[in-house]
Amino acid sequence: MFKKTLLTAAIVMATTATAAEAKTFKVGMGDPMDSDQGALAQRFEELVESLSDGEMQVELFPGGQLGSETGMIQDTRIGKLDFALIGVGNLTPYAPRLGALTMPYALRSHADAVKATTGPLADQWNAIAEEEAGVHIVSWLYSNFRHLTNSQRPVTTLADVEGLKVRVPQNEIMLASYEAWGASPISMSWPEVFTGLQQGVIDGQDNPYIVNSTMKFHEVQDHLTELHAQYSLQPIVMGVRSYERLSDEEREIIDRAGLEAQLYALQFQLTKASEARAAMEAEGVEVATLEDEDEWIRVAQEEVWPQFYEDIGGQEAFEEMQAALGH
């Protein structure tokens, strides 16, 4: 009996020690759990915990609980936050050369987005993020094209966007794009957008179908136009200093979980975007397509691209990326 008691105590102590030794990592994100951000984050959580046999635990904080995306980036850079899942446009103030991925009409298909974030190009962006922003890119979320919503009128031509107050992230390229197209862009942090639309501070915003649906923009927006200017890429990032403090095994687990979650999120996007569109239409949102998207492309290439070549590493580097994508 005494031996059994000792054995039981030993097992309890070992289990307690293992739990105590488990590392817990926090992931902050701006969107709710029923979004594509939530899908990626949950899969990442499952993989990290499974691959580490529970020795690494992940806690998710959706809906901007840990602050704005800009704030979360800053917190990951200094090691206050372990991971942030953020729009790449909000990372470009810290890593300007990543702006190549936000140039209007730089990415024109899902295939472009995948090719730009895997293989040699993925290595290139990660090196830039580490060098300029001090963050390591763990995974990419493919959130599809950012479609324009607004409360004023249908937008089917370039003339229709004239004067619309459109929210954009704190991204100079996106600001310049909407200015070139004739809109009145306003930079606004993500947690403020719904209220801004509700109160009429802004007329519209652009985001992929899943985000537009899960954020319930149909409650304050009547019109949606399918644009293909901006493919929304959202990386999970970790501060370089935090990443380097991990053991080799832990870094391998984080990177493997990130890649597998990335593949899962792509499939999620491809199957769920059409459902999100149908849900918005069922709520009364009028969906339109552009009659003159070639004109939007021309304006972007002639008026926007040249403004930012120097910021994103030069015209030659951008043209090399375009060539790698087959453009």
mmCIF file of C-alpha atoms in Angstrom:
data_model
loop_
_atom_site.group_PDB
_atom_site.id
_atom_site.type_symbol
_atom_site.label_atom_id
_atom_site.label_comp_id
_atom_site.label_asym_id
_atom_site.label_seq_id
_atom_site.Cartn_x
_atom_site.Cartn_y
_atom_site.Cartn_z
ATOM 1 C CA MET A 1 0.000 0.000 0.000
ATOM 2 C CA PHE A 2 2.842 2.322 0.949
ATOM 3 C CA LYS A 3 4.590 1.561 -2.378
ATOM 4 C CA LYS A 4 1.417 2.306 -4.323
ATOM 5 C CA THR A 5 1.058 5.611 -2.515
ATOM 6 C CA LEU A 6 4.637 6.507 -3.347
ATOM 7 C CA LEU A 7 4.125 5.533 -7.004
ATOM 8 C CA THR A 8 0.943 7.596 -7.246
ATOM 9 C CA ALA A 9 2.669 10.575 -5.673
ATOM 10 C CA ALA A 10 5.552 10.250 -8.094
ATOM 11 C CA ILE A 11 3.200 10.212 -11.096
ATOM 12 C CA VAL A 12 1.333 13.254 -9.803
ATOM 13 C CA MET A 13 4.607 15.080 -9.200
ATOM 14 C CA ALA A 14 5.880 14.208 -12.679
ATOM 15 C CA THR A 15 2.640 15.352 -14.295
ATOM 16 C CA THR A 16 2.646 18.562 -12.283
ATOM 17 C CA ALA A 17 6.270 19.199 -13.205
ATOM 18 C CA THR A 18 5.522 18.677 -16.900
ATOM 19 C CA ALA A 19 2.577 21.093 -16.733
ATOM 20 C CA ALA A 20 4.698 23.595 -14.868
ATOM 21 C CA GLU A 21 7.470 23.311 -17.462
ATOM 22 C CA ALA A 22 5.090 23.814 -20.392
ATOM 23 C CA LYS A 23 5.625 27.120 -22.156
ATOM 24 C CA THR A 24 2.559 29.218 -22.917
ATOM 25 C CA PHE A 25 2.506 31.479 -25.966
ATOM 26 C CA LYS A 26 -0.044 34.244 -26.562
ATOM 27 C CA VAL A 27 -1.396 35.013 -30.043
ATOM 28 C CA GLY A 28 -3.129 38.357 -30.588
ATOM 29 C CA MET A 29 -5.391 39.095 -33.572
ATOM 30 C CA GLY A 30 -7.905 41.709 -34.619
ATOM 31 C CA ASP A 31 -10.740 39.565 -35.989
ATOM 32 C CA PRO A 32 -13.219 37.326 -34.119
ATOM 33 C CA MET A 33 -12.774 33.565 -33.738
ATOM 34 C CA ASP A 34 -15.336 32.767 -36.461
ATOM 35 C CA SER A 35 -13.156 34.507 -39.065
ATOM 36 C CA ASP A 36 -10.397 33.146 -41.297
ATOM 37 C CA GLN A 37 -7.918 34.612 -38.805
ATOM 38 C CA GLY A 38 -9.585 32.448 -36.182
ATOM 39 C CA ALA A 39 -9.369 29.378 -38.421
ATOM 40 C CA LEU A 40 -5.637 29.847 -38.962
ATOM 41 C CA ALA A 41 -4.947 30.627 -35.302
ATOM 42 C CA GLN A 42 -6.898 27.612 -34.031
ATOM 43 C CA ARG A 43 -5.092 25.281 -36.424
ATOM 44 C CA PHE A 44 -1.740 26.790 -35.391
ATOM 45 C CA GLU A 45 -2.656 26.248 -31.729
ATOM 46 C CA GLU A 46 -3.596 22.609 -32.331
ATOM 47 C CA LEU A 47 -0.415 21.880 -34.264
ATOM 48 C CA VAL A 48 1.974 23.522 -31.809
ATOM 49 C CA GLU A 49 0.452 21.675 -28.866
ATOM 50 C CA SER A 50 0.336 18.352 -30.726
ATOM 51 C CA LEU A 51 3.855 18.545 -32.172
ATOM 52 C CA SER A 52 5.282 19.471 -28.772
ATOM 53 C CA ASP A 53 3.316 16.780 -26.906
ATOM 54 C CA GLY A 54 1.733 19.519 -24.840
ATOM 55 C CA GLU A 55 5.007 21.054 -23.710
ATOM 56 C CA MET A 56 4.137 24.200 -25.678
ATOM 57 C CA GLN A 57 0.703 25.708 -25.087
ATOM 58 C CA VAL A 58 -0.985 28.449 -27.141
ATOM 59 C CA GLU A 59 -3.585 30.970 -25.959
ATOM 60 C CA LEU A 60 -5.617 32.920 -28.518
ATOM 61 C CA PHE A 61 -6.814 36.489 -28.005
ATOM 62 C CA PRO A 62 -9.201 37.459 -30.846
ATOM 63 C CA GLY A 63 -11.191 40.605 -31.499
ATOM 64 C CA GLY A 64 -8.457 43.101 -30.697
ATOM 65 C CA GLN A 65 -8.318 42.097 -27.025
ATOM 66 C CA LEU A 66 -4.594 42.863 -26.974
ATOM 67 C CA GLY A 67 -4.861 46.149 -28.857
ATOM 68 C CA SER A 68 -4.637 47.413 -32.421
ATOM 69 C CA GLU A 69 -2.589 45.580 -35.035
ATOM 70 C CA THR A 70 0.016 48.340 -34.900
ATOM 71 C CA GLY A 71 0.214 47.981 -31.129
ATOM 72 C CA MET A 72 0.508 44.201 -31.350
ATOM 73 C CA ILE A 73 3.348 44.492 -33.866
ATOM 74 C CA GLN A 74 5.206 46.783 -31.503
ATOM 75 C CA ASP A 75 4.611 44.372 -28.623
ATOM 76 C CA THR A 76 5.984 41.406 -30.592
ATOM 77 C CA ARG A 77 9.055 43.394 -31.598
ATOM 78 C CA ILE A 78 9.979 43.998 -27.969
ATOM 79 C CA GLY A 79 8.930 40.548 -26.758
ATOM 80 C CA LYS A 80 5.912 41.687 -24.752
ATOM 81 C CA LEU A 81 3.631 39.571 -26.987
ATOM 82 C CA ASP A 82 4.643 36.205 -28.445
ATOM 83 C CA PHE A 83 2.705 36.224 -31.732
ATOM 84 C CA ALA A 84 0.579 38.715 -33.664
ATOM 85 C CA LEU A 85 -1.655 37.857 -36.615
ATOM 86 C CA ILE A 86 -1.834 41.071 -38.615
ATOM 87 C CA GLY A 87 -2.456 42.456 -42.105
ATOM 88 C CA VAL A 88 0.760 42.818 -44.081
ATOM 89 C CA GLY A 89 -0.203 46.432 -44.813
ATOM 90 C CA ASN A 90 0.163 47.227 -41.126
ATOM 91 C CA LEU A 91 3.636 45.685 -41.121
ATOM 92 C CA THR A 92 4.970 47.809 -43.983
ATOM 93 C CA PRO A 93 5.624 50.945 -41.861
ATOM 94 C CA TYR A 94 8.249 48.824 -40.089
ATOM 95 C CA ALA A 95 9.422 46.884 -43.163
ATOM 96 C CA PRO A 96 8.865 49.137 -46.210
ATOM 97 C CA ARG A 97 10.132 46.605 -48.746
ATOM 98 C CA LEU A 98 7.199 44.341 -47.833
ATOM 99 C CA GLY A 99 5.117 47.040 -49.500
ATOM 100 C CA ALA A 100 5.754 45.214 -52.773
ATOM 101 C CA LEU A 101 3.037 42.802 -51.658
ATOM 102 C CA THR A 102 0.558 45.656 -51.216
ATOM 103 C CA MET A 103 1.171 47.391 -54.545
ATOM 104 C CA PRO A 104 -2.175 47.567 -56.390
ATOM 105 C CA TYR A 105 -2.556 44.727 -58.873
ATOM 106 C CA ALA A 106 0.827 43.221 -57.956
ATOM 107 C CA LEU A 107 -0.921 39.935 -57.078
ATOM 108 C CA ARG A 108 -3.772 39.024 -59.399
ATOM 109 C CA SER A 109 -4.793 35.500 -58.369
ATOM 110 C CA HIS A 110 -4.698 32.952 -55.566
ATOM 111 C CA ALA A 111 -1.812 31.300 -57.400
ATOM 112 C CA ASP A 112 0.136 34.569 -57.310
ATOM 113 C CA ALA A 113 -0.466 34.908 -53.571
ATOM 114 C CA VAL A 114 0.730 31.359 -52.872
ATOM 115 C CA LYS A 115 3.796 31.674 -55.089
ATOM 116 C CA ALA A 116 4.695 35.002 -53.466
ATOM 117 C CA THR A 117 4.631 33.481 -49.962
ATOM 118 C CA THR A 118 6.322 30.120 -50.517
ATOM 119 C CA GLY A 119 9.769 29.075 -51.687
ATOM 120 C CA PRO A 120 12.445 31.679 -52.489
ATOM 121 C CA LEU A 121 10.059 34.646 -52.350
ATOM 122 C CA ALA A 122 8.867 33.638 -48.874
ATOM 123 C CA ASP A 123 12.504 33.448 -47.727
ATOM 124 C CA GLN A 124 13.079 36.910 -49.176
ATOM 125 C CA TRP A 125 10.130 38.492 -47.319
ATOM 126 C CA ASN A 126 11.118 36.825 -44.060
ATOM 127 C CA ALA A 127 14.671 38.121 -44.330
ATOM 128 C CA ILE A 128 13.300 41.619 -44.920
ATOM 129 C CA ALA A 129 10.866 41.345 -41.996
ATOM 130 C CA GLU A 130 13.628 40.188 -39.672
ATOM 131 C CA GLU A 131 16.075 42.865 -40.805
ATOM 132 C CA GLU A 132 13.733 45.859 -40.992
ATOM 133 C CA ALA A 133 10.915 45.109 -38.532
ATOM 134 C CA GLY A 134 12.593 42.743 -36.110
ATOM 135 C CA VAL A 135 9.946 40.041 -36.576
ATOM 136 C CA HIS A 136 10.047 36.495 -37.901
ATOM 137 C CA ILE A 137 7.209 35.438 -40.224
ATOM 138 C CA VAL A 138 5.802 32.143 -38.976
ATOM 139 C CA SER A 139 2.822 31.685 -41.290
ATOM 140 C CA TRP A 140 0.727 33.425 -43.941
ATOM 141 C CA LEU A 141 -3.050 33.701 -44.022
ATOM 142 C CA TYR A 142 -4.572 33.954 -47.504
ATOM 143 C CA SER A 143 -7.599 36.164 -46.998
ATOM 144 C CA ASN A 144 -8.497 36.672 -50.661
ATOM 145 C CA PHE A 145 -8.994 39.979 -52.487
ATOM 146 C CA ARG A 146 -10.113 43.063 -50.596
ATOM 147 C CA HIS A 147 -13.530 43.943 -51.994
ATOM 148 C CA LEU A 148 -14.868 47.479 -51.607
ATOM 149 C CA THR A 149 -18.023 48.034 -49.552
ATOM 150 C CA ASN A 150 -19.843 51.340 -49.155
ATOM 151 C CA SER A 151 -23.100 52.837 -47.956
ATOM 152 C CA GLN A 152 -23.618 55.422 -50.695
ATOM 153 C CA ARG A 153 -24.004 53.882 -54.154
ATOM 154 C CA PRO A 154 -23.094 50.983 -56.436
ATOM 155 C CA VAL A 155 -19.525 51.213 -57.728
ATOM 156 C CA THR A 156 -19.116 49.685 -61.184
ATOM 157 C CA THR A 157 -16.759 52.216 -62.816
ATOM 158 C CA LEU A 158 -13.851 54.402 -61.779
ATOM 159 C CA ALA A 159 -16.132 57.439 -61.838
ATOM 160 C CA ASP A 160 -18.396 55.890 -59.189
ATOM 161 C CA VAL A 161 -15.677 55.868 -56.514
ATOM 162 C CA GLU A 162 -15.089 59.619 -56.850
ATOM 163 C CA GLY A 163 -15.221 61.311 -53.440
ATOM 164 C CA LEU A 164 -16.106 58.222 -51.410
ATOM 165 C CA LYS A 165 -14.563 58.309 -47.932
ATOM 166 C CA VAL A 166 -12.852 54.923 -47.831
ATOM 167 C CA ARG A 167 -11.056 53.563 -44.771
ATOM 168 C CA VAL A 168 -7.608 52.132 -45.392
ATOM 169 C CA PRO A 169 -4.977 50.740 -42.993
ATOM 170 C CA GLN A 170 -1.953 52.846 -42.066
ATOM 171 C CA ASN A 171 -0.363 52.048 -45.401
ATOM 172 C CA GLU A 172 0.884 54.781 -47.740
ATOM 173 C CA ILE A 173 0.541 52.620 -50.859
ATOM 174 C CA MET A 174 -3.120 51.902 -50.179
ATOM 175 C CA LEU A 175 -3.757 55.572 -49.410
ATOM 176 C CA ALA A 176 -2.105 56.588 -52.689
ATOM 177 C CA SER A 177 -4.062 53.956 -54.627
ATOM 178 C CA TYR A 178 -7.467 55.225 -53.555
ATOM 179 C CA GLU A 179 -6.378 58.817 -54.052
ATOM 180 C CA ALA A 180 -5.305 57.991 -57.615
ATOM 181 C CA TRP A 181 -8.669 56.355 -58.258
ATOM 182 C CA GLY A 182 -10.456 59.513 -57.061
ATOM 183 C CA ALA A 183 -11.686 58.435 -53.628
ATOM 184 C CA SER A 184 -11.009 60.212 -50.324
ATOM 185 C CA PRO A 185 -9.103 57.601 -48.299
ATOM 186 C CA ILE A 186 -8.898 57.879 -44.519
ATOM 187 C CA SER A 187 -6.371 55.935 -42.453
ATOM 188 C CA MET A 188 -8.114 54.361 -39.468
ATOM 189 C CA SER A 189 -7.198 51.615 -36.996
ATOM 190 C CA TRP A 190 -9.116 48.368 -37.358
ATOM 191 C CA PRO A 191 -11.097 48.429 -34.074
ATOM 192 C CA GLU A 192 -12.589 51.806 -35.064
ATOM 193 C CA VAL A 193 -13.873 50.813 -38.501
ATOM 194 C CA PHE A 194 -17.350 49.473 -37.688
ATOM 195 C CA THR A 195 -18.173 52.505 -35.539
ATOM 196 C CA GLY A 196 -16.758 54.805 -38.228
ATOM 197 C CA LEU A 197 -19.068 53.241 -40.818
ATOM 198 C CA GLN A 198 -22.012 53.321 -38.441
ATOM 199 C CA GLN A 199 -21.537 57.012 -37.667
ATOM 200 C CA GLY A 200 -20.813 58.052 -41.247
ATOM 201 C CA VAL A 201 -17.259 59.158 -40.538
ATOM 202 C CA ILE A 202 -16.349 56.922 -43.479
ATOM 203 C CA ASP A 203 -18.518 55.716 -46.355
ATOM 204 C CA GLY A 204 -16.769 52.435 -46.975
ATOM 205 C CA GLN A 205 -13.830 50.103 -46.542
ATOM 206 C CA ASP A 206 -12.286 47.151 -48.325
ATOM 207 C CA ASN A 207 -11.802 43.625 -47.040
ATOM 208 C CA PRO A 208 -12.265 40.032 -48.246
ATOM 209 C CA TYR A 209 -15.659 38.343 -48.140
ATOM 210 C CA ILE A 210 -15.046 36.352 -44.955
ATOM 211 C CA VAL A 211 -13.904 39.431 -43.038
ATOM 212 C CA ASN A 212 -16.772 41.543 -44.386
ATOM 213 C CA SER A 213 -19.240 38.879 -43.303
ATOM 214 C CA THR A 214 -17.844 38.011 -39.872
ATOM 215 C CA MET A 215 -17.452 41.705 -39.026
ATOM 216 C CA LYS A 216 -21.152 42.150 -39.925
ATOM 217 C CA PHE A 217 -20.481 45.041 -42.279
ATOM 218 C CA HIS A 218 -23.771 44.189 -43.979
ATOM 219 C CA GLU A 219 -25.420 45.986 -41.045
ATOM 220 C CA VAL A 220 -23.897 49.306 -42.129
ATOM 221 C CA GLN A 221 -23.043 48.796 -45.824
ATOM 222 C CA ASP A 222 -25.440 48.301 -48.717
ATOM 223 C CA HIS A 223 -23.047 47.879 -51.630
ATOM 224 C CA LEU A 224 -20.049 45.649 -52.373
ATOM 225 C CA THR A 225 -17.812 45.789 -55.449
ATOM 226 C CA GLU A 226 -15.436 42.993 -56.362
ATOM 227 C CA LEU A 227 -11.991 44.532 -56.749
ATOM 228 C CA HIS A 228 -8.844 42.551 -57.548
ATOM 229 C CA ALA A 229 -6.305 45.238 -56.707
ATOM 230 C CA GLN A 230 -5.225 44.099 -53.272
ATOM 231 C CA TYR A 231 -4.824 40.489 -52.189
ATOM 232 C CA SER A 232 -5.069 40.438 -48.405
ATOM 233 C CA LEU A 233 -2.104 38.609 -46.913
ATOM 234 C CA GLN A 234 -1.925 38.360 -43.139
ATOM 235 C CA PRO A 235 1.193 36.919 -41.522
ATOM 236 C CA ILE A 236 1.633 35.524 -38.040
ATOM 237 C CA VAL A 237 4.788 37.171 -36.737
ATOM 238 C CA MET A 238 7.025 36.605 -33.725
ATOM 239 C CA GLY A 239 9.697 38.976 -32.463
ATOM 240 C CA VAL A 240 13.160 37.948 -33.690
ATOM 241 C CA ARG A 241 14.586 38.175 -30.176
ATOM 242 C CA SER A 242 11.823 35.923 -28.821
ATOM 243 C CA TYR A 243 12.272 33.486 -31.706
ATOM 244 C CA GLU A 244 16.032 33.284 -31.178
ATOM 245 C CA ARG A 245 15.560 32.515 -27.479
ATOM 246 C CA LEU A 246 13.687 29.331 -28.382
ATOM 247 C CA SER A 247 15.512 26.025 -28.594
ATOM 248 C CA ASP A 248 16.210 24.538 -32.028
ATOM 249 C CA GLU A 249 13.434 22.004 -31.429
ATOM 250 C CA GLU A 250 10.948 24.704 -30.429
ATOM 251 C CA ARG A 251 11.762 26.797 -33.503
ATOM 252 C CA GLU A 252 11.278 23.729 -35.701
ATOM 253 C CA ILE A 253 7.873 23.080 -34.112
ATOM 254 C CA ILE A 254 6.773 26.708 -34.528
ATOM 255 C CA ASP A 255 7.832 26.866 -38.178
ATOM 256 C CA ARG A 256 6.311 23.482 -39.063
ATOM 257 C CA ALA A 257 3.042 24.377 -37.332
ATOM 258 C CA GLY A 258 3.015 27.697 -39.167
ATOM 259 C CA LEU A 259 3.483 26.096 -42.585
ATOM 260 C CA GLU A 260 0.859 23.403 -42.027
ATOM 261 C CA ALA A 261 -1.611 25.963 -40.659
ATOM 262 C CA GLN A 262 -0.935 28.113 -43.731
ATOM 263 C CA LEU A 263 -1.917 25.264 -46.067
ATOM 264 C CA TYR A 264 -5.023 24.579 -43.997
ATOM 265 C CA ALA A 265 -6.027 28.257 -44.100
ATOM 266 C CA LEU A 266 -5.730 28.366 -47.899
ATOM 267 C CA GLN A 267 -8.211 25.510 -48.231
ATOM 268 C CA PHE A 268 -10.482 27.179 -45.671
ATOM 269 C CA GLN A 269 -10.451 30.380 -47.710
ATOM 270 C CA LEU A 270 -11.222 28.689 -51.004
ATOM 271 C CA THR A 271 -14.257 26.899 -49.562
ATOM 272 C CA LYS A 272 -15.642 29.577 -47.230
ATOM 273 C CA ALA A 273 -15.411 32.779 -49.301
ATOM 274 C CA SER A 274 -18.394 31.867 -51.484
ATOM 275 C CA GLU A 275 -20.439 31.059 -48.374
ATOM 276 C CA ALA A 276 -19.577 34.477 -46.917
ATOM 277 C CA ARG A 277 -20.640 36.195 -50.132
ATOM 278 C CA ALA A 278 -23.968 34.350 -50.125
ATOM 279 C CA ALA A 279 -24.528 35.306 -46.478
ATOM 280 C CA MET A 280 -23.960 38.984 -47.249
ATOM 281 C CA GLU A 281 -26.295 38.883 -50.237
ATOM 282 C CA ALA A 282 -28.916 37.218 -48.056
ATOM 283 C CA GLU A 283 -28.617 40.205 -45.715
ATOM 284 C CA GLY A 284 -29.414 42.562 -48.600
ATOM 285 C CA VAL A 285 -25.955 43.624 -49.766
ATOM 286 C CA GLU A 286 -25.858 44.385 -53.496
ATOM 287 C CA VAL A 287 -22.788 42.808 -55.143
ATOM 288 C CA ALA A 288 -21.358 44.401 -58.285
ATOM 289 C CA THR A 289 -18.399 43.829 -60.596
ATOM 290 C CA LEU A 290 -16.291 46.456 -62.322
ATOM 291 C CA GLU A 291 -16.991 47.300 -65.932
ATOM 292 C CA ASP A 292 -13.619 49.008 -66.423
ATOM 293 C CA GLU A 293 -11.058 47.239 -64.233
ATOM 294 C CA ASP A 294 -8.448 47.662 -66.975
ATOM 295 C CA GLU A 295 -8.653 51.399 -66.279
ATOM 296 C CA TRP A 296 -8.096 50.852 -62.554
ATOM 297 C CA ILE A 297 -5.020 48.771 -63.445
ATOM 298 C CA ARG A 298 -3.700 51.449 -65.813
ATOM 299 C CA VAL A 299 -4.021 54.171 -63.171
ATOM 300 C CA ALA A 300 -2.305 51.962 -60.599
ATOM 301 C CA GLN A 301 0.615 51.128 -62.873
ATOM 302 C CA GLU A 302 1.133 54.659 -64.186
ATOM 303 C CA GLU A 303 0.338 56.780 -61.132
ATOM 304 C CA VAL A 304 0.899 54.614 -58.053
ATOM 305 C CA TRP A 305 3.707 52.174 -58.794
ATOM 306 C CA PRO A 306 6.332 54.815 -59.704
ATOM 307 C CA GLN A 307 5.718 56.657 -56.401
ATOM 308 C CA PHE A 308 6.884 53.695 -54.328
ATOM 309 C CA TYR A 309 9.613 51.928 -56.269
ATOM 310 C CA GLU A 310 12.308 53.501 -54.068
ATOM 311 C CA ASP A 311 10.485 52.531 -50.850
ATOM 312 C CA ILE A 312 10.069 48.876 -51.779
ATOM 313 C CA GLY A 313 13.625 48.216 -52.897
ATOM 314 C CA GLY A 314 13.654 49.696 -56.369
ATOM 315 C CA GLN A 315 11.853 49.258 -59.662
ATOM 316 C CA GLU A 316 14.150 46.432 -60.718
ATOM 317 C CA ALA A 317 13.374 44.391 -57.588
ATOM 318 C CA PHE A 318 9.636 44.882 -58.069
ATOM 319 C CA GLU A 319 9.839 43.915 -61.738
ATOM 320 C CA GLU A 320 11.805 40.798 -60.764
ATOM 321 C CA MET A 321 8.991 39.829 -58.402
ATOM 322 C CA GLN A 322 6.446 40.402 -61.175
ATOM 323 C CA ALA A 323 8.517 38.286 -63.534
ATOM 324 C CA ALA A 324 8.722 35.501 -60.940
ATOM 325 C CA LEU A 325 4.919 35.547 -60.803
ATOM 326 C CA GLY A 326 4.710 35.355 -64.603
ATOM 327 C CA HIS A 327 3.458 38.911 -65.203
#
